[in-house]
CSV table of C-alpha atoms in Angstrom, one decimal:
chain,number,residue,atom,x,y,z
A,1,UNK,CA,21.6,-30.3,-35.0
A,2,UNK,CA,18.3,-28.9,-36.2
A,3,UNK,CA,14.6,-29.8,-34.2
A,4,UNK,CA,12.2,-30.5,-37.5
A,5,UNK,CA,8.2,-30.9,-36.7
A,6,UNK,CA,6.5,-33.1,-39.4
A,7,UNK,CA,3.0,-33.5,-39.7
A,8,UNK,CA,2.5,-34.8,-43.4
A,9,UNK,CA,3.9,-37.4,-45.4
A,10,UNK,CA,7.6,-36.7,-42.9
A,11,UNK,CA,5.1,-38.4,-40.2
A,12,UNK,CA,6.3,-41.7,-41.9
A,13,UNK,CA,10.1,-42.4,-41.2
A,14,UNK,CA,10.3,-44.3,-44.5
A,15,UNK,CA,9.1,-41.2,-46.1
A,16,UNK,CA,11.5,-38.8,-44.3
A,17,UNK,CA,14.4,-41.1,-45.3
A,18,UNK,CA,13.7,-41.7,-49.0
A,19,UNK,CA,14.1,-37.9,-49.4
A,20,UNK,CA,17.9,-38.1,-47.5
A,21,UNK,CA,17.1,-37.2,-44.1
A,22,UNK,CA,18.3,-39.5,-41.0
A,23,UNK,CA,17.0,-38.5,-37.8
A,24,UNK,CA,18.9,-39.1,-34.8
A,25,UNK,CA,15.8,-38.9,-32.3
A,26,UNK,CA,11.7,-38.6,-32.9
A,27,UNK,CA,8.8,-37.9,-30.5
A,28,UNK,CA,5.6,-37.0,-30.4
A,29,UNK,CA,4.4,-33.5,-30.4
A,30,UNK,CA,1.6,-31.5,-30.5
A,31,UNK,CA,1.3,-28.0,-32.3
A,32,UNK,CA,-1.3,-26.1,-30.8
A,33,UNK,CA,-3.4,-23.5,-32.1
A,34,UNK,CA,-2.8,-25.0,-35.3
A,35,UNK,CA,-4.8,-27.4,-38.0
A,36,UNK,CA,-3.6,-29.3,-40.6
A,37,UNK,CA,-4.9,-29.0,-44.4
A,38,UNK,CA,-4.2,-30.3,-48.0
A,39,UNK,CA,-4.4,-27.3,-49.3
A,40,UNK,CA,-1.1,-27.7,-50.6
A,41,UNK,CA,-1.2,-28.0,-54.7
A,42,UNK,CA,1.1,-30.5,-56.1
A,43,UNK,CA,3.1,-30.2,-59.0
A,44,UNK,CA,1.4,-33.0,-60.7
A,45,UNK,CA,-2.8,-33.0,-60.8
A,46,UNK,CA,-3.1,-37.4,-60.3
A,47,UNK,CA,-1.4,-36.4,-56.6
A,48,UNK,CA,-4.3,-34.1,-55.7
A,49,UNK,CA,-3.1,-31.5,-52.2
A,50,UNK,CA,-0.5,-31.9,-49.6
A,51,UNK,CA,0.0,-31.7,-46.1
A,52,UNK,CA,-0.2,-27.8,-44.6
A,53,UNK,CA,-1.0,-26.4,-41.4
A,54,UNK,CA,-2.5,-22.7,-41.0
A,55,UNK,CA,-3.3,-20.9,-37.7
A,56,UNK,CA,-6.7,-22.8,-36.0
A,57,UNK,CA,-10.1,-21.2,-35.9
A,58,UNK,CA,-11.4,-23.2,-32.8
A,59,UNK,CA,-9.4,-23.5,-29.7
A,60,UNK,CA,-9.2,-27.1,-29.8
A,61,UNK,CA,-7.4,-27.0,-33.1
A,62,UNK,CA,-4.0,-29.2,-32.7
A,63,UNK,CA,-1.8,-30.9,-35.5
A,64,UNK,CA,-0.5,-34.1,-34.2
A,65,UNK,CA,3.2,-34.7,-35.5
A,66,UNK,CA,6.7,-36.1,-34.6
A,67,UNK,CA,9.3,-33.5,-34.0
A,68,UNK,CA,12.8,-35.0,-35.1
A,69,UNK,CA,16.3,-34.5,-33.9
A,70,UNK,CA,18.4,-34.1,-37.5
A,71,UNK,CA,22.1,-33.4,-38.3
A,72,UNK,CA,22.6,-30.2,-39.7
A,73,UNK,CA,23.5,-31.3,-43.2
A,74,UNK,CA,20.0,-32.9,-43.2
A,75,UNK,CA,18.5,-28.9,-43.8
A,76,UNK,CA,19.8,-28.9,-47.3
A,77,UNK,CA,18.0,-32.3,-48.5
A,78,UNK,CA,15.0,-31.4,-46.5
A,79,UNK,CA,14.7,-28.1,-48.2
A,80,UNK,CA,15.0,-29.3,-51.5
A,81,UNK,CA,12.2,-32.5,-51.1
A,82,UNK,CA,9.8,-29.6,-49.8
A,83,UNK,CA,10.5,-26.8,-52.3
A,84,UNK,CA,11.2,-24.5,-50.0
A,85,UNK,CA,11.1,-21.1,-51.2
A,86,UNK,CA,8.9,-21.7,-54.2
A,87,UNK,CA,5.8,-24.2,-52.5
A,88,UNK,CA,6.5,-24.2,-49.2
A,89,UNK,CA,8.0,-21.9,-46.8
A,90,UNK,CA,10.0,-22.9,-43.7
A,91,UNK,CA,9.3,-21.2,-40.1
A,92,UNK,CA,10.0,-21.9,-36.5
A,93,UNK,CA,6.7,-23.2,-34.1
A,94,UNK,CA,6.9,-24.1,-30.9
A,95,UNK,CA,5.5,-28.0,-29.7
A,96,UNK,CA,4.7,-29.2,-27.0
A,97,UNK,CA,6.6,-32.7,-26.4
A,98,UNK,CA,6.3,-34.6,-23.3
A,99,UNK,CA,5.0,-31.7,-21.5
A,100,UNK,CA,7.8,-29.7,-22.5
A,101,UNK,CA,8.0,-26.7,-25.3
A,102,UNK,CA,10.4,-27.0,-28.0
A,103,UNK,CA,11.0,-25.1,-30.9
A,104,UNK,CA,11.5,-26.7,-34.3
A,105,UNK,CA,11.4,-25.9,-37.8
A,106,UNK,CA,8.7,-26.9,-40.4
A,107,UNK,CA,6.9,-26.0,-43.1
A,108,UNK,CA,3.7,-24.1,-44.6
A,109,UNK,CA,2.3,-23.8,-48.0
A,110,UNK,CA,3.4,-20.6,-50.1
A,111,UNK,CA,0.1,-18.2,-51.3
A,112,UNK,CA,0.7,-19.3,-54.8
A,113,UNK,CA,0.1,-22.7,-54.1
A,114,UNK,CA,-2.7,-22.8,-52.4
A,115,UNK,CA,-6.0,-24.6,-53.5
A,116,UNK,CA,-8.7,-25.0,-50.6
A,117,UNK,CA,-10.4,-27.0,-53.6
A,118,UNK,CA,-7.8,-29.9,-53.1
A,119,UNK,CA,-8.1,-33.3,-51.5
A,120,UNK,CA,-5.1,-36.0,-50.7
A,121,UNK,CA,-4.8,-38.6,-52.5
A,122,UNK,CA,-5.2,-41.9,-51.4
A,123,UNK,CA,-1.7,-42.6,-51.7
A,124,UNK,CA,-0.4,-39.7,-49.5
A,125,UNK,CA,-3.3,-39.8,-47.6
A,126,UNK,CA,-1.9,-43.9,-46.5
A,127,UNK,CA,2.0,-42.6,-45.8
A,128,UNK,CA,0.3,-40.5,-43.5
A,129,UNK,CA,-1.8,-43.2,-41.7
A,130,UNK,CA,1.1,-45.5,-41.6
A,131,UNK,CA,3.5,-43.2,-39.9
A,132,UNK,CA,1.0,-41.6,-37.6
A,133,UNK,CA,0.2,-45.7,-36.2
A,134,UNK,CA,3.8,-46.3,-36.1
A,135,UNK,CA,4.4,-43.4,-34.0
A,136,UNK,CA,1.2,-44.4,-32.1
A,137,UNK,CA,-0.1,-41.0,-32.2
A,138,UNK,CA,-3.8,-40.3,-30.6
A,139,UNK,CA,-6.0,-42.9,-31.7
A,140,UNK,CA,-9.1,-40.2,-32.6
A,141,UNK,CA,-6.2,-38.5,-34.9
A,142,UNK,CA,-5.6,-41.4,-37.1
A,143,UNK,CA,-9.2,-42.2,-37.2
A,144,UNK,CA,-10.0,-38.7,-38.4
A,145,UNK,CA,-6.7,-38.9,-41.0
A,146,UNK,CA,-8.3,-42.6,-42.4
A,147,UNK,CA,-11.6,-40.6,-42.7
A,148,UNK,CA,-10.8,-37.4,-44.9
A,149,UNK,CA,-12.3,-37.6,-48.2
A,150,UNK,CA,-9.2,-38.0,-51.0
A,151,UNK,CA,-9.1,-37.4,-54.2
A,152,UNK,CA,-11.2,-39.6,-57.0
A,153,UNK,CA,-8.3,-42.1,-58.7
A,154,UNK,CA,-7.5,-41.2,-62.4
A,155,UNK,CA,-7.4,-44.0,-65.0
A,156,UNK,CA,-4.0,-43.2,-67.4
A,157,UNK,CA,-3.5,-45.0,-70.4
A,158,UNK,CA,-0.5,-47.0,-70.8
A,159,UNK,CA,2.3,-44.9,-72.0
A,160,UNK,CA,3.7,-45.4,-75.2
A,161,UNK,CA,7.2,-43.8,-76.4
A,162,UNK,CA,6.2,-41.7,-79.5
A,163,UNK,CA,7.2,-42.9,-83.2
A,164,UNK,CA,10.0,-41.8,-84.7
A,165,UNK,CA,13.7,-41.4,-84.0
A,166,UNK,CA,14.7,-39.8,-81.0
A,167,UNK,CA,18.0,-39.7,-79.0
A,168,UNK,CA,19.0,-41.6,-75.9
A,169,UNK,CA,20.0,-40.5,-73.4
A,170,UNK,CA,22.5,-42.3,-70.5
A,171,UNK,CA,23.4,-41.0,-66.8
A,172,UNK,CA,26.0,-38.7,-68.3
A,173,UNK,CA,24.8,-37.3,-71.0
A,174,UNK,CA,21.4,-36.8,-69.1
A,175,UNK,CA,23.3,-34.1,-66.9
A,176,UNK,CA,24.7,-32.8,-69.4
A,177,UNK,CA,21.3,-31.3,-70.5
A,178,UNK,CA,20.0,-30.0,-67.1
A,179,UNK,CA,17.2,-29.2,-68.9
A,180,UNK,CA,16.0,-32.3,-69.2
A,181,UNK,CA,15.0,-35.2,-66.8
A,182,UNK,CA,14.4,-38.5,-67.2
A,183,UNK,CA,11.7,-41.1,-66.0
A,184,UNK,CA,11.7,-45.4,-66.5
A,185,UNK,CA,13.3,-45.0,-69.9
A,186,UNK,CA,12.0,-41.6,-71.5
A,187,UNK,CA,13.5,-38.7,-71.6
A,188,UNK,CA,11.6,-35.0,-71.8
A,189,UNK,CA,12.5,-31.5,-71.7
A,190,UNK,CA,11.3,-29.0,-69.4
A,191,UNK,CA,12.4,-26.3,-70.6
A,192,UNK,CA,9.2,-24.9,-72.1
A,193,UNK,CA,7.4,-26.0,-68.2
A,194,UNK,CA,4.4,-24.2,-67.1
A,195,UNK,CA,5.6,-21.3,-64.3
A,196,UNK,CA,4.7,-23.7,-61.7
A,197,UNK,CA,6.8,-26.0,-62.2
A,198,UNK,CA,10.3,-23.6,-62.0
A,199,UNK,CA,11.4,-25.3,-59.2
A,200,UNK,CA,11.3,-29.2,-60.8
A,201,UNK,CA,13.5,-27.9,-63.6
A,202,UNK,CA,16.3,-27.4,-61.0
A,203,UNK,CA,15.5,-30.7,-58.8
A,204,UNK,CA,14.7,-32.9,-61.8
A,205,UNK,CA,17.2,-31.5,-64.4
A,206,UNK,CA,19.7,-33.9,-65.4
A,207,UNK,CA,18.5,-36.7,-63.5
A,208,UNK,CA,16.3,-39.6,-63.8
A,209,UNK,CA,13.3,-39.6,-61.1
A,210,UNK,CA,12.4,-43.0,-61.6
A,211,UNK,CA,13.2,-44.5,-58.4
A,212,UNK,CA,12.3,-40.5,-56.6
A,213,UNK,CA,9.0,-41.4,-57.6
A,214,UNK,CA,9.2,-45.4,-56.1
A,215,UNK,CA,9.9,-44.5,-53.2
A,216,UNK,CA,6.8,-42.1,-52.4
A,217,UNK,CA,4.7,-45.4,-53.2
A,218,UNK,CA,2.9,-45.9,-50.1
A,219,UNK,CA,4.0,-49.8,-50.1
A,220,UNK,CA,8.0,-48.5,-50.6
A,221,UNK,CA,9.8,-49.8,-47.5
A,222,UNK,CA,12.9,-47.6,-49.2
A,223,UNK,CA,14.7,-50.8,-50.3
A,224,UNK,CA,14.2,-49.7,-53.7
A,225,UNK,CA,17.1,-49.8,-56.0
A,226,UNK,CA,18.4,-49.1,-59.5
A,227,UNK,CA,18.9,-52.1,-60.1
A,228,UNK,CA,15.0,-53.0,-59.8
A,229,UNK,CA,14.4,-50.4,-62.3
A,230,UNK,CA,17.5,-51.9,-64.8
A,231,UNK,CA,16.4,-55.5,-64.3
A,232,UNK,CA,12.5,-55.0,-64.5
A,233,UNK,CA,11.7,-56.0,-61.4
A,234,UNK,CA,9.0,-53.7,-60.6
A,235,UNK,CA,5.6,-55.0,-59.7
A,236,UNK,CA,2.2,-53.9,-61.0
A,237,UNK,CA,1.7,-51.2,-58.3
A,238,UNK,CA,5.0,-49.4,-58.7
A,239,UNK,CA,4.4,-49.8,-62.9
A,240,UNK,CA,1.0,-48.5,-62.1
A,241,UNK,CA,2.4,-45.5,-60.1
A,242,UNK,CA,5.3,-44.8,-62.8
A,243,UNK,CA,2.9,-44.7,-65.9
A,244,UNK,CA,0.6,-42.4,-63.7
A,245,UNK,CA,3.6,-40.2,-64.3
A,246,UNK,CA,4.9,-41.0,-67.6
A,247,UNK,CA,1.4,-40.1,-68.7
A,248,UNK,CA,1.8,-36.6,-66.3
A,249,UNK,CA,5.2,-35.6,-67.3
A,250,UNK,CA,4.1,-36.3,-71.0
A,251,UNK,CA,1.7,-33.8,-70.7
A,252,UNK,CA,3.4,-31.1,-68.7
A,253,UNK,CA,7.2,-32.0,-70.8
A,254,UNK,CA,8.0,-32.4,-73.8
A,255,UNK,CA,9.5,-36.0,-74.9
A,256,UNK,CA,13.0,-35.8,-76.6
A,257,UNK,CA,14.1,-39.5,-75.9
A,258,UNK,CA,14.8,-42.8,-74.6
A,259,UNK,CA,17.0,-43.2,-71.3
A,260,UNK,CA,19.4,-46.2,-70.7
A,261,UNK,CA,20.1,-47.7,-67.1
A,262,UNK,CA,22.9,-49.0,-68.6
A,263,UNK,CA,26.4,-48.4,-67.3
């Protein structure tokens, strides 16, 4: 059993369960000393800067967060949502919970990826809102989180598969080209990827993201299923979200294919 403090999007149990992690306990804690940024550059421009904390600069600085009791075998999943080692690094604070201090692990931005330019998203910005009322942190807190500037929406075109023949691709013969990952019916390879993107070659390679990316909606309750995605029952939001990153993955992949949902 593993103490975990999160402060971003991990605020929101939904959240922390759509990337395989089960908590056994959560409470409130405070990290003192600390603030919390979005300095944090995403793989993908639309989703703007993610949750970080650095050392504070005033002595009132504090990140509000939940610090979670987690089986052991929840490290590995929670290492590999948060691309530790290549965007974020983990490390060991101590919170105060309940008037009691605790150590637990979390996470902090790597020096490559930080951009002090960067704002939230709206999106991320509202899995963080939600899960900081749900956990009915400090009142001020949340009104400060609903207040940060985010991140100007970008308008995408609706993706279109490009002419011509082109394989297709199924669950199995998707892993067998690790190389390539799949997202709501087109396939692309990354082999050619920008640097950056290194570690998405290894968590996306050979596997469809499609329902990944559904449930980091901010309206996922993490009901989602493959079968929504097989039998089109998506609504305009989640297409919305999806073609967001058809149109993102077009331009950092290269498109090789259609993908099948069928068995």
């Amino acid at each position: 059993m593993f103490r975990y403090f999160g402060f971003g999007s991990n605020l929101n149990i939904t959240s922390l369960r759509a990337k395989g992690v089960q908590p056994v306990s959560a409470r409130r804690g405070t990290l003192h000393g600390w603030r919390l940024r979005f300095n944090v550059q995403h793989f993908f421009r639309h989703e703007g800067g993610v949750g970080n904390i650095e050392p504070g600069t005033q002595p009132d600085h504090q990140v509000l967060g939940i610090v979670y009791e987690c089986p052991d075998e929840s490290l590995a999943a929670l290492d590999a949502t948060e691309a530790y080692g290549h965007g974020y690094d983990r490390i060991e604070v101590t919170v105060e919970v309940d008037g009691e201090l605790v150590t637990a692990l979390t996470y902090v931005g790597m020096p490559g990826f930080i951009n002090d330019n960067c704002l939230p998203c709206q999106r991320y910005l509202n899995i963080l809102v939600a899960g900081a009322r749900e956990a009915t942190l400090d009142s001020d807190y949340i009104r400060k989180l609903q207040a940060h500037p985010v991140l100007a929406s970008r308008h995408y075109p609706l993706f279109k598969h490009p002419a011509g023949e082109f394989p297709r691709f199924n669950a199995q013969t998707l892993a067998e080209n690790p190389h390539c990952t799949a997202l709501h019916g087109a396939v692309f390879d990354m082999s050619a990827a920008r640097p950056m993107h290194d570690y998405l070659k290894g968590f996306f390679g050979g596997r469809d993201m499609t329902l990944f990316h559904i449930k980091r909606l901010d309206s996922s309750d993490g009901s989602e299923s493959l079968d929504d995605i097989r039998y089109s029952r998506l609504n305009p939001a989640q297409l919305e979200y999806l073609n967001a990153y058809l149109n993102e993955y077009a331009r950092e992949y290269r498109y090789v294919g259609r993908f099948s949902y069928e068995n």
